[in-house]
Coordinates of C-alpha atoms in Angstrom, one line a residue:
Chain G
X1 CA 117.9 6.1 -44.7
X2 CA 118.0 8.4 -47.8
X3 CA 114.4 7.5 -49.8
X4 CA 115.0 6.9 -53.9
X5 CA 112.6 9.0 -56.4
X6 CA 111.1 5.1 -56.5
X7 CA 111.2 4.3 -52.7
X8 CA 108.9 7.1 -52.5
X9 CA 106.2 6.3 -55.6
X10 CA 106.6 2.5 -54.2
X11 CA 105.2 3.3 -50.5
X12 CA 102.6 6.2 -52.0
X13 CA 102.0 2.8 -54.0
X14 CA 101.5 0.9 -50.3
X15 CA 99.7 3.8 -48.5
X16 CA 97.2 4.1 -51.6
X17 CA 97.1 0.2 -51.6
X18 CA 96.2 0.0 -47.8
X19 CA 93.8 3.3 -47.6
X20 CA 91.9 2.2 -50.2
X21 CA 91.4 -1.1 -50.0
X22 CA 88.9 -0.7 -46.7
X23 CA 87.7 1.8 -48.1
X24 CA 86.3 0.1 -51.4
X25 CA 85.0 -3.1 -48.9
X26 CA 82.8 -0.9 -46.0
X27 CA 81.6 1.4 -50.0
X28 CA 78.8 -2.4 -50.1
X29 CA 75.9 -3.2 -47.7
X30 CA 77.1 -5.2 -44.5
X31 CA 75.7 -9.0 -45.0
X32 CA 73.2 -8.2 -41.9
X33 CA 71.4 -5.3 -42.9
X34 CA 71.0 -7.2 -46.5
X35 CA 69.9 -9.9 -45.0
X36 CA 67.2 -7.9 -41.9
X37 CA 65.9 -5.8 -45.1
X38 CA 64.9 -8.9 -46.7
X39 CA 63.9 -10.6 -43.2
X40 CA 62.4 -7.5 -41.2
X41 CA 64.7 -7.8 -38.3
X42 CA 64.0 -11.1 -38.1
X43 CA 66.9 -13.6 -37.7
X44 CA 68.0 -15.8 -39.9
X45 CA 69.1 -19.3 -39.5
X46 CA 73.1 -20.4 -41.3
X47 CA 71.4 -24.0 -42.0
X48 CA 69.0 -25.1 -44.4
X49 CA 70.0 -23.2 -48.0
X50 CA 73.2 -23.5 -49.1
X51 CA 74.4 -21.2 -52.4
X52 CA 77.0 -22.1 -55.1
X53 CA 78.9 -19.6 -56.5
X54 CA 82.4 -19.2 -58.1
X55 CA 85.3 -18.3 -55.9
X56 CA 87.2 -16.2 -58.7
X57 CA 84.6 -15.8 -61.2
X58 CA 86.6 -15.0 -64.8
X59 CA 83.9 -12.5 -65.2
X60 CA 82.2 -10.1 -62.9
X61 CA 79.4 -10.1 -66.7
X62 CA 78.0 -13.4 -66.2
X63 CA 78.9 -15.6 -63.3
X64 CA 76.7 -18.3 -62.6
X65 CA 75.4 -19.2 -58.9
X66 CA 72.7 -21.4 -57.9
X67 CA 70.8 -21.6 -55.0
X68 CA 68.8 -25.0 -52.8
X69 CA 66.6 -24.3 -50.0
X70 CA 64.8 -27.3 -49.1
X71 CA 61.1 -26.7 -48.1
X72 CA 61.5 -22.4 -48.7
X73 CA 58.8 -20.6 -50.8
X74 CA 60.8 -18.3 -51.2
X75 CA 65.2 -17.3 -51.7
X76 CA 66.0 -13.7 -52.8
X77 CA 69.6 -13.5 -53.7
X78 CA 72.0 -10.2 -53.2
X79 CA 74.8 -8.6 -54.6
X80 CA 76.4 -6.4 -51.1
X81 CA 78.6 -4.5 -53.5
X82 CA 77.1 -4.2 -57.1
X83 CA 75.2 0.0 -57.3
X84 CA 71.6 -1.7 -56.7
X85 CA 71.9 -4.8 -54.3
X86 CA 69.6 -6.4 -54.9
X87 CA 69.8 -9.1 -58.4
X88 CA 66.3 -11.9 -58.2
X89 CA 64.0 -13.2 -55.7
X90 CA 62.7 -17.1 -56.5
X91 CA 59.0 -18.2 -55.3
X92 CA 58.2 -21.9 -55.6
X93 CA 54.7 -22.9 -56.6
X94 CA 52.9 -25.9 -55.8
X95 CA 54.6 -27.4 -59.7
X96 CA 58.7 -26.8 -58.6
X97 CA 59.9 -30.0 -57.6
X98 CA 62.8 -28.4 -55.3
X99 CA 63.2 -25.0 -53.6
X100 CA 66.3 -24.7 -56.0
X101 CA 67.4 -23.0 -59.1
X102 CA 70.6 -21.0 -61.6
X103 CA 71.0 -18.4 -63.1
X104 CA 73.8 -15.9 -63.5
X105 CA 74.2 -12.6 -62.2
X106 CA 76.1 -9.6 -62.7
X107 CA 78.9 -8.6 -60.4
X108 CA 80.5 -4.9 -60.1
X109 CA 83.7 -6.2 -58.7
X110 CA 84.7 -8.8 -55.5
X111 CA 81.4 -8.7 -52.9
X112 CA 79.4 -11.0 -51.0
X113 CA 76.7 -12.8 -52.9
X114 CA 74.3 -13.0 -49.8
X115 CA 71.1 -15.8 -50.6
X116 CA 68.1 -15.5 -48.5
X117 CA 65.1 -18.0 -47.6
X118 CA 61.6 -17.8 -46.4
X119 CA 60.8 -21.4 -45.2
X120 CA 56.7 -21.7 -45.3
X121 CA 56.7 -21.6 -41.4
X122 CA 58.2 -18.0 -41.4
X123 CA 61.0 -18.5 -40.7
X124 CA 64.1 -17.6 -42.1
X125 CA 67.6 -18.6 -43.2
X126 CA 70.3 -17.0 -44.9
X127 CA 73.7 -17.8 -46.0
X128 CA 76.6 -15.6 -48.8
X129 CA 80.1 -17.2 -50.0
X130 CA 82.4 -14.0 -51.2
X131 CA 83.5 -13.9 -54.7
X132 CA 86.7 -12.6 -56.0
X133 CA 85.8 -10.5 -59.8
X134 CA 88.6 -10.7 -61.8
X135 CA 90.4 -8.4 -64.1
X136 CA 90.2 -8.8 -67.6
X137 CA 93.9 -8.7 -69.0
X138 CA 93.9 -7.0 -72.7
X139 CA 89.7 -5.6 -72.7
X140 CA 89.9 -5.9 -76.4
Chain M
X1 CA 115.6 -2.8 -46.0
X2 CA 112.9 -3.0 -44.0
X3 CA 110.8 -0.8 -47.0
X4 CA 112.2 -2.9 -49.9
X5 CA 110.5 -5.9 -48.1
X6 CA 107.0 -3.9 -47.3
X7 CA 106.9 -3.3 -50.7
X8 CA 108.1 -6.4 -52.1
X9 CA 104.9 -8.0 -49.6
X10 CA 102.9 -6.6 -51.5
X11 CA 103.9 -6.3 -54.5
X12 CA 104.0 -10.2 -54.4
X13 CA 100.1 -10.2 -53.1
X14 CA 99.1 -8.4 -55.7
X15 CA 101.2 -10.9 -58.7
X16 CA 100.6 -14.3 -58.1
X17 CA 102.7 -16.5 -60.5
X18 CA 100.5 -19.3 -62.6
X19 CA 102.8 -21.5 -64.2
X20 CA 100.6 -24.4 -64.9
X21 CA 97.3 -23.3 -67.2
X22 CA 94.2 -24.2 -65.4
X23 CA 92.5 -27.3 -67.3
X24 CA 95.0 -28.8 -68.9
X25 CA 94.2 -32.0 -68.5
X26 CA 90.0 -31.7 -68.2
X27 CA 88.7 -33.3 -71.3
X28 CA 86.3 -31.5 -73.7
X29 CA 83.3 -32.9 -74.3
X30 CA 79.6 -31.6 -75.7
X31 CA 77.3 -33.9 -76.1
X32 CA 78.7 -36.9 -75.7
X33 CA 81.2 -35.4 -78.9
X34 CA 84.8 -35.6 -77.6
X35 CA 86.8 -32.4 -79.0
X36 CA 90.9 -33.0 -78.7
X37 CA 91.9 -29.7 -76.9
X38 CA 95.8 -30.4 -77.0
X39 CA 97.7 -32.4 -79.5
X40 CA 101.5 -33.0 -80.9
X41 CA 101.7 -28.6 -82.7
X42 CA 101.8 -29.0 -87.1
X43 CA 104.3 -29.5 -88.8
X44 CA 105.3 -25.4 -89.4
X45 CA 104.9 -24.6 -86.3
X46 CA 109.1 -24.2 -85.7
X47 CA 108.4 -23.0 -81.8
X48 CA 106.0 -24.9 -80.2
X49 CA 105.0 -29.2 -79.6
X50 CA 102.4 -29.1 -78.9
X51 CA 99.3 -26.7 -79.8
X52 CA 96.3 -25.9 -76.9
X53 CA 92.3 -25.0 -77.5
X54 CA 91.8 -21.3 -75.9
X55 CA 88.8 -23.8 -74.3
X56 CA 92.0 -25.1 -71.6
X57 CA 93.3 -21.4 -70.1
X58 CA 89.3 -20.8 -69.3
X59 CA 87.7 -21.5 -65.1
X60 CA 85.4 -24.5 -64.7
X61 CA 82.0 -22.2 -64.8
X62 CA 83.5 -21.1 -68.6
X63 CA 84.6 -24.5 -69.4
X64 CA 81.3 -26.3 -68.4
X65 CA 79.1 -23.6 -70.4
X66 CA 81.0 -24.9 -73.6
X67 CA 79.9 -28.7 -72.6
X68 CA 76.2 -28.3 -73.7
X69 CA 74.2 -27.3 -76.2
X70 CA 71.5 -24.9 -74.2
X71 CA 74.2 -23.9 -71.0
X72 CA 76.3 -22.8 -74.5
X73 CA 74.0 -19.0 -74.8
X74 CA 75.7 -19.0 -78.1
X75 CA 72.7 -21.3 -79.0
X76 CA 71.1 -17.7 -78.7
X77 CA 71.8 -17.0 -81.8
X78 CA 72.3 -20.1 -83.9
X79 CA 69.0 -20.5 -83.3
X80 CA 68.6 -16.5 -84.4
X81 CA 70.4 -18.3 -87.7
X82 CA 68.3 -20.1 -88.6
X83 CA 65.0 -18.5 -88.7
X84 CA 67.7 -15.5 -91.4
X85 CA 69.0 -19.2 -93.0
X86 CA 65.1 -18.8 -94.0
X87 CA 63.9 -15.7 -94.3
X88 CA 64.1 -14.7 -97.7
X89 CA 65.9 -10.7 -98.5
X90 CA 65.9 -9.6 -101.3
X91 CA 65.6 -9.0 -104.3
X92 CA 65.1 -12.3 -106.4
X93 CA 63.1 -13.3 -103.5
X94 CA 65.7 -15.7 -102.5
X95 CA 66.6 -17.2 -98.8
X96 CA 69.9 -19.6 -97.3
X97 CA 67.4 -22.3 -98.4
X98 CA 66.3 -22.1 -102.1
X99 CA 69.7 -22.8 -102.9
X100 CA 71.1 -24.7 -99.4
X101 CA 68.6 -27.2 -98.2
X102 CA 69.4 -27.2 -94.9
X103 CA 72.7 -25.4 -93.0
X104 CA 74.0 -28.4 -92.6
X105 CA 74.5 -29.0 -96.6
X106 CA 78.3 -26.8 -95.3
X107 CA 79.3 -29.7 -93.5
X108 CA 82.8 -29.7 -93.6
X109 CA 83.4 -26.8 -95.5
X110 CA 84.7 -24.6 -91.4
X111 CA 87.1 -27.3 -91.1
X112 CA 89.0 -26.5 -94.5
X113 CA 88.3 -22.4 -93.8
X114 CA 90.1 -20.2 -95.5
X115 CA 91.0 -21.2 -98.6
X116 CA 92.3 -20.0 -101.8
X117 CA 89.8 -20.5 -104.8
X118 CA 89.4 -21.2 -108.6
X119 CA 90.5 -17.8 -109.2
X120 CA 93.4 -17.9 -107.0
X121 CA 91.8 -15.4 -104.0
X122 CA 91.4 -16.3 -100.8
X123 CA 88.2 -16.9 -100.1
X124 CA 86.6 -17.3 -96.0
X125 CA 83.2 -17.9 -95.1
X126 CA 82.1 -13.6 -94.6
X127 CA 83.0 -13.7 -98.3
X128 CA 81.0 -16.6 -99.9
X129 CA 78.4 -15.8 -97.5
X130 CA 78.1 -12.3 -98.8
X131 CA 78.6 -13.5 -102.5
X132 CA 75.6 -15.1 -102.2
X133 CA 73.9 -12.4 -100.8
X134 CA 75.0 -9.6 -103.8
X135 CA 74.9 -12.7 -106.6
X136 CA 72.0 -14.8 -106.0
X137 CA 70.1 -13.1 -104.1
X138 CA 70.6 -9.3 -104.7
X139 CA 70.7 -8.4 -100.8
X140 CA 72.3 -5.9 -99.1
X141 CA 76.1 -7.1 -98.1
X142 CA 76.4 -7.7 -94.7
X143 CA 78.8 -6.2 -92.4
X144 CA 82.2 -8.4 -92.0
X145 CA 81.1 -8.4 -87.3
X146 CA 77.7 -8.0 -88.0
X147 CA 74.8 -10.0 -85.6
X148 CA 73.4 -11.5 -88.2
X149 CA 76.7 -12.3 -90.3
X150 CA 78.2 -13.0 -86.9
X151 CA 75.1 -15.6 -86.3
X152 CA 75.3 -17.6 -90.3
X153 CA 79.0 -17.6 -90.0
X154 CA 78.1 -19.4 -86.3
X155 CA 75.7 -21.8 -88.4
X156 CA 77.8 -23.2 -91.1
X157 CA 81.4 -23.7 -89.0
X158 CA 78.7 -25.2 -86.3
X159 CA 78.4 -27.9 -89.0
X160 CA 81.6 -29.1 -88.4
X161 CA 81.9 -29.2 -84.7
X162 CA 84.1 -31.7 -84.0
X163 CA 86.0 -32.4 -87.4
X164 CA 89.3 -31.9 -87.5
X165 CA 90.9 -27.8 -88.7
X166 CA 92.5 -28.6 -91.9
X167 CA 93.7 -25.8 -93.3
X168 CA 96.1 -26.1 -96.4
X169 CA 99.1 -24.6 -96.3
X170 CA 101.0 -25.6 -99.4
X171 CA 100.5 -24.7 -103.0
X172 CA 98.2 -21.6 -104.4
X173 CA 97.9 -21.1 -100.7
X174 CA 101.7 -21.0 -99.9
X175 CA 101.9 -17.0 -100.8
X176 CA 99.0 -15.8 -98.1
X177 CA 100.4 -18.3 -95.9
X178 CA 103.6 -17.2 -96.1
X179 CA 102.2 -13.4 -95.1
X180 CA 100.4 -14.5 -93.0
X181 CA 102.7 -15.5 -91.1
X182 CA 105.2 -12.4 -91.0
X183 CA 102.0 -10.6 -90.1
X184 CA 101.9 -12.6 -87.3
X185 CA 106.2 -12.4 -85.5
X186 CA 106.4 -8.4 -87.3
X187 CA 105.5 -5.8 -83.5
X188 CA 103.3 -3.3 -84.2
X189 CA 102.1 -0.1 -82.7
X190 CA 102.9 1.6 -79.5
X191 CA 103.3 -1.6 -77.5
X192 CA 105.4 -3.4 -80.8
X193 CA 104.5 -6.1 -79.6
X194 CA 103.4 -9.3 -82.3
X195 CA 100.3 -12.0 -82.1
X196 CA 103.8 -14.4 -81.2
X197 CA 105.2 -12.5 -77.5
X198 CA 101.7 -13.3 -76.6
X199 CA 100.6 -16.7 -77.8
X200 CA 103.3 -18.0 -78.5
X201 CA 106.1 -16.5 -76.0
X202 CA 103.8 -16.2 -72.7
X203 CA 100.4 -18.8 -73.9
X204 CA 99.7 -20.1 -70.3
X205 CA 101.4 -16.8 -68.3
X206 CA 99.0 -14.5 -66.9
X207 CA 98.4 -11.1 -68.0
X208 CA 96.8 -9.1 -65.5
X209 CA 94.3 -12.5 -64.2
X210 CA 93.6 -13.5 -67.0
X211 CA 95.2 -16.5 -68.7
X212 CA 96.8 -15.8 -71.6
X213 CA 95.9 -18.7 -74.2
X214 CA 97.2 -19.6 -77.3
X215 CA 95.3 -17.6 -79.9
X216 CA 94.1 -20.5 -81.3
X217 CA 90.3 -19.4 -82.8
X218 CA 89.2 -23.7 -83.8
X219 CA 86.0 -23.0 -81.6
X220 CA 84.5 -18.8 -83.3
X221 CA 82.5 -17.7 -84.0
X222 CA 82.7 -17.5 -79.6
X223 CA 80.6 -15.6 -77.0
X224 CA 82.9 -13.8 -75.4
X225 CA 81.4 -13.5 -71.4
X226 CA 82.5 -9.6 -72.1
X227 CA 80.5 -8.6 -74.1
X228 CA 77.8 -11.4 -74.6
X229 CA 77.4 -11.7 -78.3
X230 CA 79.4 -14.2 -81.0
X231 CA 82.4 -12.9 -82.1
X232 CA 84.4 -13.6 -84.9
X233 CA 87.8 -14.2 -86.1
X234 CA 88.9 -10.6 -87.4
X235 CA 87.2 -9.1 -85.0
X236 CA 89.7 -10.1 -82.6
X237 CA 92.5 -9.7 -84.3
X238 CA 90.6 -6.3 -84.5
X239 CA 90.6 -6.5 -80.4
X240 CA 94.0 -7.2 -79.6
X241 CA 95.7 -4.2 -82.6
X242 CA 93.5 -1.8 -80.8
X243 CA 94.3 -3.3 -77.4
X244 CA 98.3 -3.3 -78.4
X245 CA 97.9 0.3 -79.3
X246 CA 98.7 -0.2 -83.0
X247 CA 96.0 1.3 -86.1
X248 CA 94.3 -2.1 -87.4
X249 CA 93.8 -3.4 -90.4
X250 CA 90.7 -3.3 -92.1
X251 CA 88.0 -6.0 -91.0
X252 CA 87.8 -8.3 -94.3
X253 CA 90.6 -6.8 -96.0
X254 CA 94.0 -9.0 -96.7
X255 CA 96.1 -8.4 -94.0
X256 CA 93.9 -9.7 -91.2
X257 CA 92.4 -12.5 -94.6
X258 CA 96.4 -14.0 -94.7
X259 CA 96.3 -13.8 -90.6
X260 CA 93.3 -15.4 -91.1
X261 CA 95.4 -19.0 -93.1
X262 CA 97.9 -18.8 -90.6
X263 CA 96.2 -18.3 -87.4
X264 CA 93.5 -21.1 -88.4
X265 CA 97.0 -23.2 -89.9
X266 CA 98.3 -22.7 -86.5
X267 CA 95.3 -25.6 -85.3
X268 CA 95.9 -27.6 -87.7
X269 CA 95.4 -31.2 -85.7
X270 CA 92.7 -30.0 -83.1
X271 CA 88.6 -29.4 -83.9
X272 CA 86.8 -26.9 -84.3
X273 CA 84.2 -25.8 -81.2
X274 CA 81.5 -23.9 -83.7
X275 CA 80.2 -21.4 -81.3
X276 CA 82.9 -22.1 -78.6
X277 CA 81.9 -20.0 -74.1
X278 CA 85.3 -17.4 -73.8
X279 CA 85.2 -14.8 -71.1
Chain S
X1 CA 59.3 -4.9 -78.0
X2 CA 62.5 -4.7 -78.0
X3 CA 65.2 -6.7 -81.0
X4 CA 65.2 -9.4 -81.6
X5 CA 63.9 -11.0 -78.1
X6 CA 64.5 -15.4 -78.4
X7 CA 63.5 -17.4 -75.9
X8 CA 64.9 -20.9 -75.9
X9 CA 63.9 -23.8 -73.1
X10 CA 65.1 -27.7 -73.0
X11 CA 61.1 -29.5 -72.1
X12 CA 61.2 -32.8 -71.8
X13 CA 59.7 -34.4 -74.2
X14 CA 57.9 -37.0 -72.6
X15 CA 58.6 -38.0 -68.5
X16 CA 57.1 -40.7 -67.1
X17 CA 53.3 -39.8 -64.6
X18 CA 55.3 -37.8 -60.9
X19 CA 58.9 -37.9 -62.6
X20 CA 61.3 -34.6 -61.7
X21 CA 62.6 -32.8 -64.0
X22 CA 64.9 -30.0 -65.0
X23 CA 64.0 -27.5 -66.9
X24 CA 66.6 -24.8 -68.7
X25 CA 65.8 -21.4 -69.8
X26 CA 67.5 -18.9 -72.2
X27 CA 66.1 -15.4 -73.7
X28 CA 68.2 -13.4 -75.9
X29 CA 67.1 -9.8 -74.2
X30 CA 70.2 -6.6 -73.4
X31 CA 69.3 -6.5 -69.7
X32 CA 70.4 -3.0 -70.0
X33 CA 71.3 -2.2 -66.4
X34 CA 70.9 1.6 -65.9
X35 CA 74.7 2.2 -64.7
X36 CA 76.1 2.8 -67.9
X37 CA 76.6 5.6 -69.9
X38 CA 76.1 7.2 -73.1
X39 CA 78.9 8.3 -75.3
X40 CA 77.7 11.9 -74.4
X41 CA 78.2 11.3 -71.4
X42 CA 74.1 10.1 -70.7
X43 CA 72.4 7.8 -68.6
X44 CA 71.2 5.0 -70.8
X45 CA 68.0 4.2 -68.7
X46 CA 67.2 0.9 -66.7
X47 CA 65.1 -1.4 -69.9
X48 CA 65.2 -5.1 -67.6
X49 CA 63.2 -8.0 -68.0
X50 CA 62.3 -7.5 -64.7
X51 CA 59.9 -10.9 -64.0
X52 CA 59.9 -14.7 -65.6
X53 CA 57.2 -17.0 -64.6
X54 CA 57.2 -21.4 -64.8
X55 CA 53.6 -22.8 -64.9
X56 CA 52.8 -26.2 -65.5
X57 CA 49.0 -26.3 -67.1
X58 CA 47.9 -23.1 -64.2
X59 CA 49.9 -24.5 -61.7
X60 CA 53.2 -22.1 -60.8
X61 CA 56.4 -24.3 -60.5
X62 CA 58.5 -20.7 -60.6
X63 CA 57.6 -16.8 -60.4
X64 CA 61.1 -15.1 -60.7
X65 CA 61.3 -11.0 -60.2
X66 CA 64.7 -10.0 -61.2
X67 CA 66.5 -7.1 -60.9
X68 CA 69.1 -5.6 -63.4
X69 CA 71.5 -7.5 -61.9
X70 CA 70.8 -10.7 -64.1
X71 CA 73.7 -11.4 -66.9
X72 CA 72.7 -10.6 -70.2
X73 CA 70.6 -13.2 -72.4
X74 CA 69.1 -14.4 -68.5
X75 CA 69.2 -18.3 -68.2
X76 CA 67.6 -20.0 -65.8
X77 CA 67.5 -24.1 -64.7
X78 CA 65.0 -25.3 -62.1
X79 CA 63.2 -29.0 -61.1
X80 CA 59.7 -28.8 -61.8
X81 CA 57.0 -32.3 -61.1
X82 CA 54.7 -34.3 -64.2
X83 CA 51.6 -35.5 -62.4
X84 CA 50.2 -35.6 -65.3
X85 CA 50.6 -35.2 -69.4
X86 CA 50.2 -30.9 -69.5
X87 CA 52.1 -28.6 -71.0
X88 CA 54.0 -26.2 -69.3
X89 CA 54.6 -22.2 -70.0
X90 CA 56.8 -20.2 -70.1
X91 CA 56.5 -16.2 -70.0
X92 CA 59.0 -13.7 -69.9
X93 CA 57.7 -9.7 -69.0
X94 CA 59.7 -6.7 -70.0
X95 CA 60.1 -2.6 -68.7
X96 CA 58.9 -2.0 -72.2
X97 CA 55.7 -3.7 -71.5
X98 CA 56.1 -6.2 -74.1
X99 CA 55.3 -10.4 -72.7
X100 CA 57.1 -13.1 -74.0
X101 CA 55.8 -16.7 -74.5
X102 CA 56.7 -19.7 -75.6
X103 CA 54.7 -23.2 -74.4
X104 CA 55.9 -26.9 -74.7
X105 CA 54.6 -29.8 -74.2
X106 CA 54.6 -32.5 -71.5
X107 CA 53.4 -36.6 -72.9
X108 CA 53.3 -39.5 -69.8
X109 CA 55.3 -42.0 -71.2

């Protein structure tokens, strides 16, 4: 088997891809670890909270997200792959009509977005979703 | 042979072909007012049968931002422009409102701009604004793409939202229009590309992870998610030229004015969407 | 005070007693993340709005702790209950010590 220059470049490219991709994703903090950081080590239920985020975000600068956790006193949003994972904590007071909120967030790249709710009884619930962030065509 | 398959597989997963336009059948309704986002191309366009607003090419989430004036972040800049409109500036002690009763008096203007004035010169909204500032208000000119200028141009444009773009291309406008058309189809820059290579030959196709639009300007000034501010028409032309590694023409110069006239005429039949939201 | 900060809020002018209303807020702010560098390669220090609160007649509706991952021109939408006529009070707290406030009153229809 003879390797042309083009083949060699392609192998290099393919190898680089397979080696870079896992290392990129491992740079993000594991979802469980982030959730535990909010709950103080307590387990979080997987029901009772919902997160609405686009599957693919057209621009990482402005990604619309909504969280909803009936009966929660607070909901914390985290972005596992950002330089700093903290995004926001919504604390709901007596004047709130639902324990839900919508905002727009920054995502440095494709990553998991996590929401952790603290319920009135002190228990926790969490949910996470991967949001793909695309690279623009012509930045200008 | 195996190697080739591997390469194809790797490449295949990256370059996902997109043939159709994302929101071709979606309808843009802003606070109950329906916009024309696709319509038969104006007669002067030889290579295109149907024209599409840039809104059509965006994802559902970005599209939604333009459907409600509160969700549309451009309106914070429109609010600021209303303050500017009422604020005295310059040696004559005048504000915009001293001569123009309210922004609403500009209804219809945006839909017909740029246009040739009585002196036979092609004029644009930023030039009208700066004319007022220097001649009537005794104030400093604003830079073409400054925040104040983009805001006021946006506020003036908003008054014509929902009206059909109808830019005159014949009579005294014809020579500038021809010049703009020539610029549109002339390849320039290190990448040797013309406007038409992307926005006529390849709209709807992907450029990396983006859908290429038809390059319509009926929604300008536009709020871009990329830079979170209002972007002007000439500012966008400049950005495109930098992307193809060309030396951009001057904002407000004859080349961009002629190009603005030609590109605006390519959206004749769509509605003014100012201020739109794009990625 | 950061330059050119302007709040926008969407609140219905009237509501029925006990009605649930959706409130929307937007404020113009750069939300400098602290992750960017200037032309000379020096880090631009973080300068954001770090807290947003909304209260109705003194009762907290929502109190948000914000990090640099909130987008430029921060936007929030949430639900409040209007038990009686009164006033919504919106407050944003800037890293530079500035406080931006706006109030909207609601009548009972």
